mmCIF file of C-alpha atoms in Angstrom:
data_model
loop_
_atom_site.group_PDB
_atom_site.id
_atom_site.type_symbol
_atom_site.label_atom_id
_atom_site.label_comp_id
_atom_site.label_asym_id
_atom_site.label_seq_id
_atom_site.Cartn_x
_atom_site.Cartn_y
_atom_site.Cartn_z
ATOM 1 C CA UNK A 18 2.662 18.855 16.905
ATOM 2 C CA UNK A 19 2.902 21.792 14.566
ATOM 3 C CA UNK A 20 4.983 20.944 11.541
ATOM 4 C CA UNK A 21 7.174 23.868 10.590
ATOM 5 C CA UNK A 22 8.549 22.406 7.404
ATOM 6 C CA UNK A 23 6.853 19.364 5.913
ATOM 7 C CA UNK A 24 8.121 18.045 2.634
ATOM 8 C CA UNK A 25 8.237 14.789 0.719
ATOM 9 C CA UNK A 26 11.081 13.669 -1.459
ATOM 10 C CA UNK A 27 11.970 10.592 -3.458
ATOM 11 C CA UNK A 28 15.024 8.771 -2.171
ATOM 12 C CA UNK A 29 14.914 6.371 -5.104
ATOM 13 C CA UNK A 30 12.024 5.131 -7.258
ATOM 14 C CA UNK A 31 9.394 3.573 -5.049
ATOM 15 C CA UNK A 32 10.530 5.086 -1.748
ATOM 16 C CA UNK A 33 9.348 8.403 -0.410
ATOM 17 C CA UNK A 34 10.062 10.132 2.849
ATOM 18 C CA UNK A 35 8.477 12.958 4.754
ATOM 19 C CA UNK A 36 10.037 15.056 7.447
ATOM 20 C CA UNK A 37 8.917 17.742 9.834
ATOM 21 C CA UNK A 38 10.679 19.971 12.276
ATOM 22 C CA UNK A 39 9.325 19.968 15.809
ATOM 23 C CA UNK A 40 11.309 22.506 17.768
ATOM 24 C CA UNK A 41 14.883 21.364 17.382
ATOM 25 C CA UNK A 42 14.141 17.740 16.452
ATOM 26 C CA UNK A 43 13.637 16.650 12.848
ATOM 27 C CA UNK A 44 11.345 13.651 12.528
ATOM 28 C CA UNK A 45 11.078 11.501 9.431
ATOM 29 C CA UNK A 46 8.997 8.617 8.128
ATOM 30 C CA UNK A 47 8.883 6.521 4.978
ATOM 31 C CA UNK A 48 6.164 5.453 2.589
ATOM 32 C CA UNK A 49 6.481 3.066 -0.325
ATOM 33 C CA UNK A 50 5.145 2.820 -3.857
ATOM 34 C CA UNK A 51 4.853 -0.922 -3.892
ATOM 35 C CA UNK A 52 2.160 -2.178 -6.243
ATOM 36 C CA UNK A 53 4.561 -4.428 -8.156
ATOM 37 C CA UNK A 54 5.794 -6.011 -4.908
ATOM 38 C CA UNK A 55 2.171 -6.521 -3.856
ATOM 39 C CA UNK A 56 1.662 -8.414 -7.104
ATOM 40 C CA UNK A 57 4.588 -10.708 -6.312
ATOM 41 C CA UNK A 58 3.271 -11.389 -2.797
ATOM 42 C CA UNK A 59 -0.298 -12.039 -3.891
ATOM 43 C CA UNK A 60 0.850 -14.379 -6.678
ATOM 44 C CA UNK A 61 2.785 -16.286 -4.024
ATOM 45 C CA UNK A 62 -0.155 -16.312 -1.612
ATOM 46 C CA UNK A 63 -2.564 -17.602 -4.306
ATOM 47 C CA UNK A 64 -5.435 -17.579 -1.799
ATOM 48 C CA UNK A 65 -6.877 -15.185 0.759
ATOM 49 C CA UNK A 66 -6.124 -17.692 3.535
ATOM 50 C CA UNK A 67 -2.376 -17.339 2.833
ATOM 51 C CA UNK A 68 -2.233 -13.523 2.636
ATOM 52 C CA UNK A 69 -1.387 -12.907 6.301
ATOM 53 C CA UNK A 70 1.459 -15.439 6.402
ATOM 54 C CA UNK A 71 2.989 -14.332 3.094
ATOM 55 C CA UNK A 72 2.780 -10.623 3.968
ATOM 56 C CA UNK A 73 4.064 -11.099 7.531
ATOM 57 C CA UNK A 74 7.129 -12.993 6.382
ATOM 58 C CA UNK A 75 8.008 -11.289 3.083
ATOM 59 C CA UNK A 76 6.971 -7.721 3.842
ATOM 60 C CA UNK A 77 8.884 -7.876 7.125
ATOM 61 C CA UNK A 78 11.952 -9.241 5.319
ATOM 62 C CA UNK A 79 11.868 -6.343 2.829
ATOM 63 C CA UNK A 80 11.205 -3.624 5.399
ATOM 64 C CA UNK A 81 13.694 -4.611 8.130
ATOM 65 C CA UNK A 82 16.829 -3.541 6.193
ATOM 66 C CA UNK A 83 15.205 -0.201 5.333
ATOM 67 C CA UNK A 84 14.143 0.275 8.943
ATOM 68 C CA UNK A 85 17.642 -0.587 10.170
ATOM 69 C CA UNK A 86 19.186 2.057 7.907
ATOM 70 C CA UNK A 87 16.725 4.650 9.211
ATOM 71 C CA UNK A 88 17.267 3.717 12.864
ATOM 72 C CA UNK A 89 21.057 3.749 12.466
ATOM 73 C CA UNK A 90 20.917 7.119 10.723
ATOM 74 C CA UNK A 91 18.699 8.606 13.433
ATOM 75 C CA UNK A 92 20.942 7.195 16.169
ATOM 76 C CA UNK A 93 24.073 8.597 14.534
ATOM 77 C CA UNK A 94 22.615 11.999 13.757
ATOM 78 C CA UNK A 95 21.960 14.641 16.341
ATOM 79 C CA UNK A 96 18.328 15.668 16.914
ATOM 80 C CA UNK A 97 16.795 13.392 14.257
ATOM 81 C CA UNK A 98 14.051 10.928 15.097
ATOM 82 C CA UNK A 99 12.834 8.078 12.916
ATOM 83 C CA UNK A 100 9.078 7.671 13.458
ATOM 84 C CA UNK A 101 8.371 4.669 11.259
ATOM 85 C CA UNK A 102 7.270 3.233 7.929
ATOM 86 C CA UNK A 103 3.776 3.435 6.498
ATOM 87 C CA UNK A 104 3.284 -0.164 5.346
ATOM 88 C CA UNK A 105 0.374 0.763 3.090
ATOM 89 C CA UNK A 106 0.128 -0.707 -0.383
ATOM 90 C CA UNK A 107 0.244 2.163 -2.847
ATOM 91 C CA UNK A 108 -0.030 1.668 -6.590
ATOM 92 C CA UNK A 109 2.172 3.134 -9.249
ATOM 93 C CA UNK A 110 0.898 4.246 -12.621
ATOM 94 C CA UNK A 111 2.764 1.436 -14.349
ATOM 95 C CA UNK A 112 0.921 -1.669 -15.554
ATOM 96 C CA UNK A 113 2.742 -3.978 -13.139
ATOM 97 C CA UNK A 114 2.306 -1.507 -10.263
ATOM 98 C CA UNK A 115 -1.474 -1.872 -10.028
ATOM 99 C CA UNK A 116 -2.641 -3.031 -6.603
ATOM 100 C CA UNK A 117 -6.086 -3.879 -8.022
ATOM 101 C CA UNK A 118 -4.489 -6.124 -10.654
ATOM 102 C CA UNK A 119 -2.410 -7.739 -7.906
ATOM 103 C CA UNK A 120 -5.567 -8.525 -5.905
ATOM 104 C CA UNK A 121 -7.020 -10.256 -8.963
ATOM 105 C CA UNK A 122 -4.186 -12.832 -8.686
ATOM 106 C CA UNK A 123 -5.973 -14.368 -5.687
ATOM 107 C CA UNK A 124 -8.062 -17.380 -6.671
ATOM 108 C CA UNK A 125 -11.128 -16.187 -4.735
ATOM 109 C CA UNK A 126 -11.289 -12.876 -6.604
ATOM 110 C CA UNK A 127 -13.189 -12.974 -9.863
ATOM 111 C CA UNK A 128 -11.944 -10.931 -12.778
ATOM 112 C CA UNK A 129 -12.843 -7.262 -13.010
ATOM 113 C CA UNK A 130 -12.284 -6.842 -9.287
ATOM 114 C CA UNK A 131 -15.526 -8.715 -8.650
ATOM 115 C CA UNK A 132 -16.671 -11.259 -6.109
ATOM 116 C CA UNK A 133 -14.056 -11.939 -3.444
ATOM 117 C CA UNK A 134 -12.398 -8.530 -3.710
ATOM 118 C CA UNK A 135 -13.943 -7.306 -0.437
ATOM 119 C CA UNK A 136 -12.614 -10.328 1.484
ATOM 120 C CA UNK A 137 -9.224 -9.929 -0.190
ATOM 121 C CA UNK A 138 -9.068 -6.216 0.697
ATOM 122 C CA UNK A 139 -9.919 -7.007 4.331
ATOM 123 C CA UNK A 140 -7.257 -9.736 4.547
ATOM 124 C CA UNK A 141 -4.601 -7.491 3.004
ATOM 125 C CA UNK A 142 -5.462 -4.557 5.292
ATOM 126 C CA UNK A 143 -5.276 -6.786 8.380
ATOM 127 C CA UNK A 144 -1.925 -8.202 7.263
ATOM 128 C CA UNK A 145 -0.447 -4.751 6.575
ATOM 129 C CA UNK A 146 -1.442 -3.547 10.023
ATOM 130 C CA UNK A 147 0.230 -6.438 11.827
ATOM 131 C CA UNK A 148 3.681 -6.884 10.282
ATOM 132 C CA UNK A 149 5.990 -7.978 13.111
ATOM 133 C CA UNK A 150 9.084 -6.034 14.216
ATOM 134 C CA UNK A 151 8.346 -2.982 12.051
ATOM 135 C CA UNK A 152 7.856 0.442 13.609
ATOM 136 C CA UNK A 153 4.826 1.761 11.769
ATOM 137 C CA UNK A 154 3.282 5.156 11.315
ATOM 138 C CA UNK A 155 0.519 6.502 9.126
ATOM 139 C CA UNK A 156 -2.382 4.599 7.628
ATOM 140 C CA UNK A 157 -0.742 1.172 7.177
ATOM 141 C CA UNK A 158 -3.450 -0.324 5.037
ATOM 142 C CA UNK A 159 -4.624 -1.009 1.532
ATOM 143 C CA UNK A 160 -4.997 2.074 -0.659
ATOM 144 C CA UNK A 161 -7.126 1.896 -3.814
ATOM 145 C CA UNK A 162 -7.087 5.351 -5.414
ATOM 146 C CA UNK A 163 -9.118 4.996 -8.597
ATOM 147 C CA UNK A 164 -7.202 7.482 -10.724
ATOM 148 C CA UNK A 165 -3.768 6.367 -9.490
ATOM 149 C CA UNK A 166 -4.187 2.636 -10.117
ATOM 150 C CA UNK A 167 -4.155 1.656 -13.779
ATOM 151 C CA UNK A 168 -6.437 -1.381 -13.370
ATOM 152 C CA UNK A 169 -9.024 0.486 -11.268
ATOM 153 C CA UNK A 170 -9.003 3.293 -13.810
ATOM 154 C CA UNK A 171 -9.671 0.796 -16.595
ATOM 155 C CA UNK A 172 -12.579 -0.726 -14.678
ATOM 156 C CA UNK A 173 -14.044 2.674 -13.835
ATOM 157 C CA UNK A 174 -13.999 3.675 -17.501
ATOM 158 C CA UNK A 175 -15.822 0.597 -18.822
ATOM 159 C CA UNK A 176 -19.179 1.356 -20.430
ATOM 160 C CA UNK A 177 -21.743 1.861 -17.671
ATOM 161 C CA UNK A 178 -24.112 -0.711 -19.183
ATOM 162 C CA UNK A 179 -21.571 -3.496 -18.694
ATOM 163 C CA UNK A 180 -21.754 -5.535 -15.497
ATOM 164 C CA UNK A 181 -18.007 -5.562 -15.027
ATOM 165 C CA UNK A 182 -17.723 -1.835 -14.423
ATOM 166 C CA UNK A 183 -16.464 -0.858 -10.996
ATOM 167 C CA UNK A 184 -18.731 1.951 -9.939
ATOM 168 C CA UNK A 185 -19.386 3.964 -6.853
ATOM 169 C CA UNK A 186 -21.392 1.164 -5.161
ATOM 170 C CA UNK A 187 -18.554 -1.380 -5.397
ATOM 171 C CA UNK A 188 -16.025 1.209 -4.277
ATOM 172 C CA UNK A 189 -18.124 2.256 -1.292
ATOM 173 C CA UNK A 190 -18.485 -1.380 -0.282
ATOM 174 C CA UNK A 191 -14.720 -1.954 -0.476
ATOM 175 C CA UNK A 192 -14.077 1.301 1.396
ATOM 176 C CA UNK A 193 -15.490 -0.403 4.502
ATOM 177 C CA UNK A 194 -12.196 -2.319 4.844
ATOM 178 C CA UNK A 195 -9.593 -0.119 3.125
ATOM 179 C CA UNK A 196 -8.873 3.340 1.740
ATOM 180 C CA UNK A 197 -10.570 4.098 -1.584
ATOM 181 C CA UNK A 198 -10.484 7.311 -3.583
ATOM 182 C CA UNK A 199 -14.234 7.476 -4.212
ATOM 183 C CA UNK A 200 -13.982 11.234 -4.606
ATOM 184 C CA UNK A 201 -12.039 10.690 -7.828
ATOM 185 C CA UNK A 202 -14.451 8.363 -9.638
ATOM 186 C CA UNK A 203 -14.843 9.585 -13.228
#
């Protein structure tokens, strides 16, 4: 599909949409800035073993009303197609919007995004890719962009001689189960 006019726009803080024109049909999808919500869910989960259940139930509950609005709009409008929601976790630049900080709420994850963070990232990615009743599009996984997540940025900037620094090796390891912006490591 050749997109003739791709653009992104903010509908309200935390919700973005993209649209493209394919012939005479306009298609649109949604993506969310949801680090703070991730924090709420991971606090509730408390443990990696609960991540799938908590995300399946709560993420679905939050996304269904948004999806219903989009489906109803597409059905009512002529030549508009709703193609889905990207369920990915995306951080905001605010303190409470850090996905990395949210992951540290899990009891198996040591501070400074240490031991347990790989297992947590895998569990979260799996949960995001299997939310029931949601039409998905895009990556639908855990995103950890170093320069867009306040906590990851803090950890990347720690003195290199300290053991708690998150460097390229840790990021490459985590990138085996989720999206990581290793190209932006300071």
